[in-house]
N, CA, C and O atoms as a DFTB+ gen file, in Angstrom:
464 C
 N C O
     1  1      11.131     -29.482      51.817
     2  2      10.440     -28.480      52.755
     3  2      10.066     -27.321      51.913
     4  3      10.850     -26.869      51.078
     5  1       8.890     -26.832      52.111
     6  2       8.230     -25.842      51.343
     7  2       7.517     -25.054      52.344
     8  3       6.743     -25.585      53.140
     9  1       7.811     -23.521      52.319
    10  2       7.137     -22.659      53.258
    11  2       6.242     -21.732      52.494
    12  3       6.704     -21.269      51.451
    13  1       5.028     -21.391      52.856
    14  2       4.115     -20.726      52.279
    15  2       3.761     -19.464      53.121
    16  3       3.491     -19.564      54.318
    17  1       3.771     -18.306      52.481
    18  2       3.209     -16.975      53.165
    19  2       2.368     -16.333      52.497
    20  3       2.639     -15.717      51.466
    21  1       1.053     -16.426      53.114
    22  2      -0.121     -15.611      52.594
    23  2      -0.184     -14.188      52.921
    24  3       0.344     -13.707      53.923
    25  1      -0.878     -13.494      52.004
    26  2      -1.304     -11.983      52.288
    27  2      -2.715     -11.774      51.603
    28  3      -3.226     -12.502      50.753
    29  1      -3.203     -10.680      52.132
    30  2      -4.516     -10.368      51.550
    31  2      -5.580     -10.906      52.584
    32  3      -5.259     -11.287      53.710
    33  1      -6.821     -10.906      52.128
    34  2      -7.866     -11.106      52.929
    35  2      -8.375      -9.791      53.622
    36  3      -7.773      -8.723      53.508
    37  1      -9.506      -9.945      54.333
    38  2     -10.046      -8.882      55.097
    39  2     -11.491      -8.940      55.046
    40  3     -12.168      -9.950      54.853
    41  1     -11.931      -7.661      55.255
    42  2     -13.491      -7.494      55.469
    43  2     -13.957      -6.636      54.104
    44  3     -13.439      -5.601      53.684
    45  1     -14.951      -7.285      53.606
    46  2     -15.490      -6.539      52.375
    47  2     -16.925      -6.775      52.256
    48  3     -17.431      -7.805      52.702
    49  1     -17.668      -5.772      51.615
    50  2     -19.075      -5.771      51.255
    51  2     -19.432      -6.618      50.251
    52  3     -18.604      -6.771      49.353
    53  1     -20.579      -7.271      50.178
    54  2     -21.064      -8.001      49.148
    55  2     -20.932      -7.244      47.732
    56  3     -21.213      -6.064      47.522
    57  1     -20.475      -8.126      46.869
    58  2     -20.190      -7.465      45.567
    59  2     -18.815      -6.905      45.374
    60  3     -18.470      -6.567      44.242
    61  1     -17.990      -6.780      46.410
    62  2     -16.610      -6.254      46.513
    63  2     -15.666      -7.359      46.006
    64  3     -16.047      -8.486      45.688
    65  1     -14.418      -6.930      45.965
    66  2     -13.362      -7.878      45.532
    67  2     -12.123      -7.859      46.641
    68  3     -11.902      -6.997      47.491
    69  1     -11.495      -8.900      46.408
    70  2     -10.209      -9.173      47.338
    71  2      -9.267      -9.987      46.450
    72  3      -9.683     -10.694      45.533
    73  1      -8.098      -9.865      46.739
    74  2      -6.958     -10.582      46.045
    75  2      -5.993     -11.010      46.982
    76  3      -5.245     -10.230      47.572
    77  1      -5.997     -12.535      47.166
    78  2      -5.108     -13.145      47.925
    79  2      -3.776     -13.518      47.340
    80  3      -3.712     -13.823      46.149
    81  1      -2.655     -13.512      48.145
    82  2      -1.397     -13.756      47.514
    83  2      -0.728     -14.900      48.336
    84  3      -0.940     -14.922      49.549
    85  1       0.000     -15.777      47.812
    86  2       0.815     -16.754      48.531
    87  2       2.147     -17.110      47.842
    88  3       2.273     -17.627      46.732
    89  1       3.027     -16.774      48.621
    90  2       4.437     -16.883      48.121
    91  2       5.097     -18.170      48.711
    92  3       5.050     -18.427      49.914
    93  1       5.691     -18.929      47.825
    94  2       6.329     -20.245      48.174
    95  2       7.945     -19.989      48.412
    96  3       8.600     -19.250      47.677
    97  1       8.413     -20.597      49.372
    98  2      10.086     -20.602      49.365
    99  2      10.437     -21.995      49.815
   100  3       9.566     -22.829      50.063
   101  1      11.749     -22.238      49.917
   102  2      12.140     -23.459      50.176
   103  2      12.350     -24.479      48.820
   104  3      12.734     -24.068      47.725
   105  1      12.044     -25.766      49.107
   106  2      12.250     -26.647      47.912
   107  2      11.093     -26.582      46.961
   108  3      10.226     -27.455      46.993
   109  1      11.043     -25.533      46.076
   110  2      10.141     -25.274      45.353
   111  2      10.073     -25.830      43.866
   112  3       9.065     -25.861      43.160
   113  1      11.278     -26.239      43.551
   114  2      11.504     -26.806      42.144
   115  2      10.394     -27.581      41.434
   116  3       9.856     -27.420      40.339
   117  1      10.214     -28.543      42.488
   118  2       9.337     -29.723      42.146
   119  2       7.929     -29.542      42.491
   120  3       7.236     -30.555      42.401
   121  1       7.345     -28.427      42.880
   122  2       6.022     -28.214      43.155
   123  2       5.103     -28.439      41.886
   124  3       5.198     -27.804      40.836
   125  1       4.323     -29.311      42.121
   126  2       3.396     -29.836      40.950
   127  2       2.071     -28.849      40.856
   128  3       1.682     -28.372      39.790
   129  1       1.494     -28.637      42.025
   130  2       0.129     -28.054      42.181
   131  2       0.169     -26.973      43.407
   132  3       0.725     -27.247      44.470
   133  1      -0.457     -25.747      43.169
   134  2      -0.685     -24.844      44.033
   135  2      -2.238     -24.430      43.989
   136  3      -2.874     -24.310      42.942
   137  1      -2.739     -24.237      45.242
   138  2      -4.028     -23.886      45.100
   139  2      -4.621     -23.206      46.437
   140  3      -3.880     -22.711      47.285
   141  1      -5.918     -23.227      46.538
   142  2      -6.625     -22.488      47.638
   143  2      -7.658     -23.312      48.075
   144  3      -8.402     -23.846      47.252
   145  1      -7.811     -23.502      49.431
   146  2      -8.942     -24.248      50.084
   147  2      -9.631     -23.205      50.989
   148  3      -9.026     -22.197      51.353
   149  1     -11.011     -23.484      51.377
   150  2     -11.562     -22.683      52.388
   151  2     -12.350     -23.509      53.309
   152  3     -12.809     -24.597      52.962
   153  1     -12.525     -22.973      54.565
   154  2     -13.480     -23.645      55.465
   155  2     -14.181     -22.658      56.177
   156  3     -13.537     -21.736      56.678
   157  1     -15.551     -22.716      56.313
   158  2     -16.394     -22.020      56.915
   159  2     -16.837     -22.629      58.205
   160  3     -16.743     -23.847      58.354
   161  1     -17.329     -21.837      59.178
   162  2     -17.850     -22.499      60.569
   163  2     -18.855     -23.624      60.135
   164  3     -19.672     -23.465      59.228
   165  1     -18.729     -24.666      60.797
   166  2     -19.725     -25.769      60.437
   167  2     -19.793     -26.415      59.249
   168  3     -20.746     -27.156      59.005
   169  1     -18.749     -26.205      58.331
   170  2     -18.690     -26.735      57.043
   171  2     -17.358     -27.425      56.783
   172  3     -16.356     -26.960      57.325
   173  1     -17.279     -28.323      56.126
   174  2     -16.046     -29.166      55.692
   175  2     -15.081     -28.189      54.842
   176  3     -15.545     -27.389      54.029
   177  1     -13.825     -28.309      55.074
   178  2     -12.954     -27.631      54.193
   179  2     -13.101     -28.123      52.540
   180  3     -13.241     -29.277      52.136
   181  1     -13.036     -27.061      51.857
   182  2     -13.364     -27.309      50.375
   183  2     -12.488     -26.710      49.407
   184  3     -12.116     -25.550      49.582
   185  1     -12.107     -27.386      48.381
   186  2     -11.227     -26.929      47.316
   187  2     -11.938     -25.534      46.724
   188  3     -13.131     -25.459      46.430
   189  1     -11.181     -24.683      46.634
   190  2     -11.627     -23.442      45.860
   191  2     -11.071     -23.348      44.458
   192  3     -11.868     -23.236      43.527
   193  1      -9.886     -23.381      44.250
   194  2      -9.206     -23.357      42.965
   195  2      -7.777     -23.937      43.068
   196  3      -7.234     -23.872      44.171
   197  1      -7.100     -24.507      42.017
   198  2      -5.859     -25.059      41.951
   199  2      -5.426     -24.948      40.685
   200  3      -6.232     -24.991      39.755
   201  1      -4.044     -24.785      40.475
   202  2      -3.288     -24.720      39.267
   203  2      -2.163     -25.543      39.224
   204  3      -1.466     -25.635      40.235
   205  1      -1.837     -26.239      38.070
   206  2      -0.651     -27.045      38.111
   207  2       0.501     -26.424      37.415
   208  3       0.358     -25.325      36.878
   209  1       1.481     -26.969      37.393
   210  2       2.769     -26.330      36.818
   211  2       2.725     -26.104      35.270
   212  3       3.582     -25.416      34.715
   213  1       1.793     -26.647      34.651
   214  2       1.469     -26.582      33.163
   215  2       0.609     -25.698      33.046
   216  3       0.317     -25.439      31.878
   217  1       0.005     -25.038      33.950
   218  2      -1.022     -24.019      33.907
   219  2      -2.576     -24.449      33.958
   220  3      -3.494     -23.633      33.879
   221  1      -2.760     -25.944      34.111
   222  2      -4.158     -26.341      34.102
   223  2      -4.801     -26.009      35.381
   224  3      -4.225     -26.121      36.463
   225  1      -6.080     -25.573      35.223
   226  2      -6.780     -24.990      36.290
   227  2      -8.025     -25.685      36.669
   228  3      -8.690     -26.143      35.740
   229  1      -8.485     -25.854      37.964
   230  2      -9.795     -26.338      38.312
   231  2     -10.391     -25.336      39.338
   232  3      -9.633     -24.810      40.152
   233  1     -11.620     -25.071      39.333
   234  2     -12.402     -24.169      40.114
   235  2     -13.590     -25.100      40.702
   236  3     -14.118     -25.998      40.046
   237  1     -13.942     -24.752      42.054
   238  2     -15.241     -25.068      42.426
   239  2     -16.299     -24.667      41.743
   240  3     -16.212     -23.547      41.240
   241  1     -17.408     -25.351      41.562
   242  2     -18.549     -24.778      40.854
   243  2     -19.135     -23.455      41.471
   244  3     -19.660     -22.613      40.742
   245  1     -19.039     -23.305      42.737
   246  2     -19.573     -22.255      43.356
   247  2     -18.832     -20.930      43.080
   248  3     -19.370     -19.868      43.393
   249  1     -17.683     -20.957      42.538
   250  2     -16.726     -19.756      42.356
   251  2     -16.472     -19.526      40.890
   252  3     -15.852     -18.520      40.546
   253  1     -16.864     -20.300      40.102
   254  2     -16.714     -20.284      38.585
   255  2     -17.211     -18.994      38.082
   256  3     -18.343     -18.650      38.421
   257  1     -16.550     -18.285      37.364
   258  2     -17.027     -16.908      36.763
   259  2     -16.678     -15.763      37.727
   260  3     -16.758     -14.584      37.381
   261  1     -16.335     -16.109      38.797
   262  2     -16.271     -14.956      39.784
   263  2     -14.735     -14.771      40.309
   264  3     -14.274     -13.653      40.534
   265  1     -13.983     -15.983      40.482
   266  2     -12.698     -16.195      41.071
   267  2     -11.794     -16.508      39.994
   268  3     -12.250     -17.222      39.101
   269  1     -10.501     -16.081      39.895
   270  2      -9.468     -16.310      39.124
   271  2      -8.321     -16.663      39.842
   272  3      -7.862     -15.889      40.682
   273  1      -7.687     -18.001      39.549
   274  2      -6.317     -18.180      40.036
   275  2      -5.389     -17.967      39.063
   276  3      -5.648     -18.198      37.882
   277  1      -4.226     -17.507      39.466
   278  2      -2.895     -17.410      38.586
   279  2      -1.598     -17.693      39.313
   280  3      -1.481     -17.758      40.536
   281  1      -0.690     -17.845      38.464
   282  2       0.489     -18.180      39.078
   283  2       1.707     -17.464      38.393
   284  3       1.795     -17.432      37.165
   285  1       2.552     -16.947      39.133
   286  2       3.767     -16.265      38.551
   287  2       5.062     -17.123      39.043
   288  3       5.582     -17.002      40.152
   289  1       5.445     -17.922      38.120
   290  2       6.545     -18.913      38.340
   291  2       7.796     -18.147      38.842
   292  3       8.511     -18.541      39.763
   293  1       7.990     -16.939      38.091
   294  2       9.230     -16.307      38.377
   295  2       9.415     -15.889      39.835
   296  3      10.518     -15.920      40.380
   297  1       8.276     -15.491      40.454
   298  2       8.099     -14.910      41.728
   299  2       7.675     -16.181      42.846
   300  3       7.757     -16.019      44.064
   301  1       7.301     -17.217      42.326
   302  2       7.004     -18.382      43.140
   303  2       5.513     -18.009      43.909
   304  3       5.240     -18.375      45.051
   305  1       4.853     -17.414      43.260
   306  2       3.695     -16.877      43.988
   307  2       2.365     -17.240      43.225
   308  3       2.264     -17.070      42.010
   309  1       1.429     -17.710      43.945
   310  2       0.072     -17.941      43.373
   311  2      -0.964     -16.861      43.874
   312  3      -0.839     -16.387      45.003
   313  1      -1.949     -16.486      43.065
   314  2      -2.914     -15.536      43.311
   315  2      -4.248     -15.933      43.326
   316  3      -4.531     -16.845      42.549
   317  1      -5.145     -15.471      44.023
   318  2      -6.533     -15.711      43.936
   319  2      -7.461     -14.363      43.857
   320  3      -7.794     -13.756      44.875
   321  1      -7.794     -14.012      42.700
   322  2      -8.660     -12.702      42.509
   323  2     -10.089     -13.257      42.711
   324  3     -10.565     -14.231      42.128
   325  1     -10.774     -12.370      43.754
   326  2     -11.948     -12.871      44.025
   327  2     -12.946     -11.543      43.807
   328  3     -12.805     -10.498      44.442
   329  1     -13.927     -11.757      42.846
   330  2     -14.662     -10.637      42.456
   331  2     -16.093     -11.027      42.780
   332  3     -16.365     -12.195      43.060
   333  1     -17.046     -10.036      42.747
   334  2     -18.521     -10.354      43.095
   335  2     -18.645     -11.232      44.376
   336  3     -19.283     -12.285      44.393
   337  1     -18.001     -10.728      45.418
   338  2     -18.061     -11.714      46.593
   339  2     -19.437     -11.762      47.191
   340  3     -20.161     -10.768      47.138
   341  1     -19.834     -12.904      47.771
   342  2     -21.129     -13.192      48.376
   343  2     -20.789     -13.534      49.835
   344  3     -19.676     -13.875      50.237
   345  1     -21.978     -13.385      50.620
   346  2     -21.918     -13.739      51.977
   347  2     -21.403     -15.068      52.245
   348  3     -20.625     -15.270      53.177
   349  1     -21.804     -15.979      51.468
   350  2     -21.376     -17.264      51.614
   351  2     -19.774     -17.711      51.254
   352  3     -19.239     -18.805      51.436
   353  1     -19.291     -16.649      50.762
   354  2     -17.796     -16.857      50.572
   355  2     -17.009     -16.482      51.766
   356  3     -15.784     -16.604      51.740
   357  1     -17.644     -16.021      52.842
   358  2     -16.903     -15.967      54.149
   359  2     -16.287     -17.240      54.626
   360  3     -17.026     -18.223      54.672
   361  1     -15.141     -17.353      54.957
   362  2     -14.480     -18.514      55.302
   363  2     -12.881     -18.145      55.735
   364  3     -12.425     -17.027      55.494
   365  1     -12.261     -18.956      56.246
   366  2     -10.739     -18.993      56.329
   367  2     -10.201     -19.701      55.122
   368  3     -10.447     -20.880      54.865
   369  1      -9.438     -18.896      54.387
   370  2      -8.792     -19.413      53.128
   371  2      -7.281     -19.970      53.353
   372  3      -6.487     -19.315      54.028
   373  1      -6.986     -20.981      52.867
   374  2      -5.728     -21.654      53.205
   375  2      -5.104     -21.877      51.836
   376  3      -5.683     -22.535      50.972
   377  1      -3.771     -21.250      51.633
   378  2      -2.950     -21.581      50.466
   379  2      -2.315     -23.024      50.629
   380  3      -1.994     -23.415      51.752
   381  1      -2.153     -23.740      49.612
   382  2      -1.599     -25.254      49.809
   383  2      -0.649     -25.401      48.517
   384  3      -0.891     -24.836      47.450
   385  1       0.341     -26.142      48.724
   386  2       1.165     -26.809      47.622
   387  2       1.423     -28.045      47.772
   388  3       1.300     -28.507      48.907
   389  1       1.773     -28.763      46.869
   390  2       1.921     -30.254      46.726
   391  2       2.994     -30.603      45.673
   392  3       2.994     -30.143      44.531
   393  1       3.902     -31.455      46.168
   394  2       4.796     -32.163      45.185
   395  2       4.418     -33.586      44.921
   396  3       4.681     -34.205      43.890
   397  1       3.833     -33.995      45.865
   398  2       3.164     -35.316      45.692
   399  2       1.881     -35.528      46.552
   400  3       1.813     -34.909      47.614
   401  1       0.983     -36.249      46.229
   402  2      -0.363     -36.503      47.078
   403  2       0.030     -36.482      48.622
   404  3      -0.685     -35.888      49.430
   405  1       1.138     -37.119      48.988
   406  2       1.542     -37.302      50.339
   407  2       2.506     -36.206      50.821
   408  3       2.897     -36.273      51.987
   409  1       2.934     -35.179      50.012
   410  2       3.951     -34.188      50.486
   411  2       3.205     -32.919      50.160
   412  3       3.338     -32.364      49.069
   413  1       2.391     -32.448      51.149
   414  2       1.350     -31.330      51.206
   415  2       2.070     -30.224      52.194
   416  3       2.752     -30.529      53.172
   417  1       1.803     -28.952      51.777
   418  2       2.143     -27.867      52.602
   419  2       1.119     -26.957      52.520
   420  3       0.421     -26.827      51.513
   421  1       0.968     -26.188      53.740
   422  2      -0.292     -25.367      53.985
   423  2       0.202     -24.061      54.599
   424  3       1.086     -23.981      55.452
   425  1      -0.483     -23.042      54.056
   426  2      -0.159     -21.661      54.751
   427  2      -0.926     -21.543      56.055
   428  3      -1.611     -22.479      56.467
   429  1      -0.810     -20.408      56.695
   430  2      -1.346     -20.280      57.917
   431  2      -2.888     -20.021      57.919
   432  3      -3.555     -20.223      58.933
   433  1      -3.424     -19.576      56.769
   434  2      -4.812     -19.232      56.766
   435  2      -5.078     -17.880      56.857
   436  3      -4.414     -17.226      57.662
   437  1      -6.073     -17.237      56.065
   438  2      -6.375     -15.867      56.087
   439  2      -7.794     -15.652      56.120
   440  3      -8.517     -16.265      55.334
   441  1      -8.313     -14.746      57.050
   442  2      -9.763     -14.784      57.065
   443  2     -10.355     -13.764      56.091
   444  3      -9.885     -12.628      56.016
   445  1     -11.330     -14.149      55.388
   446  2     -12.139     -13.452      54.356
   447  2     -13.631     -13.325      54.993
   448  3     -14.310     -14.311      55.279
   449  1     -14.017     -12.082      55.163
   450  2     -15.355     -11.919      55.711
   451  2     -16.010     -10.933      54.797
   452  3     -15.532      -9.835      54.513
   453  1     -17.301     -11.482      54.299
   454  2     -18.103     -10.705      53.497
   455  2     -19.319     -10.341      54.211
   456  3     -20.136     -11.240      54.407
   457  1     -19.591      -9.062      54.667
   458  2     -20.491      -8.648      55.401
   459  2     -20.979      -7.252      54.876
   460  3     -20.144      -6.514      54.353
   461  1     -22.372      -6.823      54.995
   462  2     -22.904      -5.494      54.839
   463  2     -23.058      -4.846      56.067
   464  3     -23.502      -3.699      56.108
């Protein structure tokens, strides 16, 4: 069992920055991958970024060069630094962790709104 607690998110103007955090607790020793997904109204949930236990990283094409995912293993926390935010980044962002493809855990979701 894994529990995920998110923090960060909020309202920001275009071009601004936000940093999301997700702290994992519980049975965390065997977590292989942690990452972030997002879902905007009327759209499918999509992968934003993920990082595995060895440090390998994947980004969605839409956020490359603007977002950075990182992981602090000592604190069992994953971060998403979001820079140069655009209107189309507005969505609910969900932290997730996986020990296997069928053993998935999700955070509660945090709203990110980019608006002028």
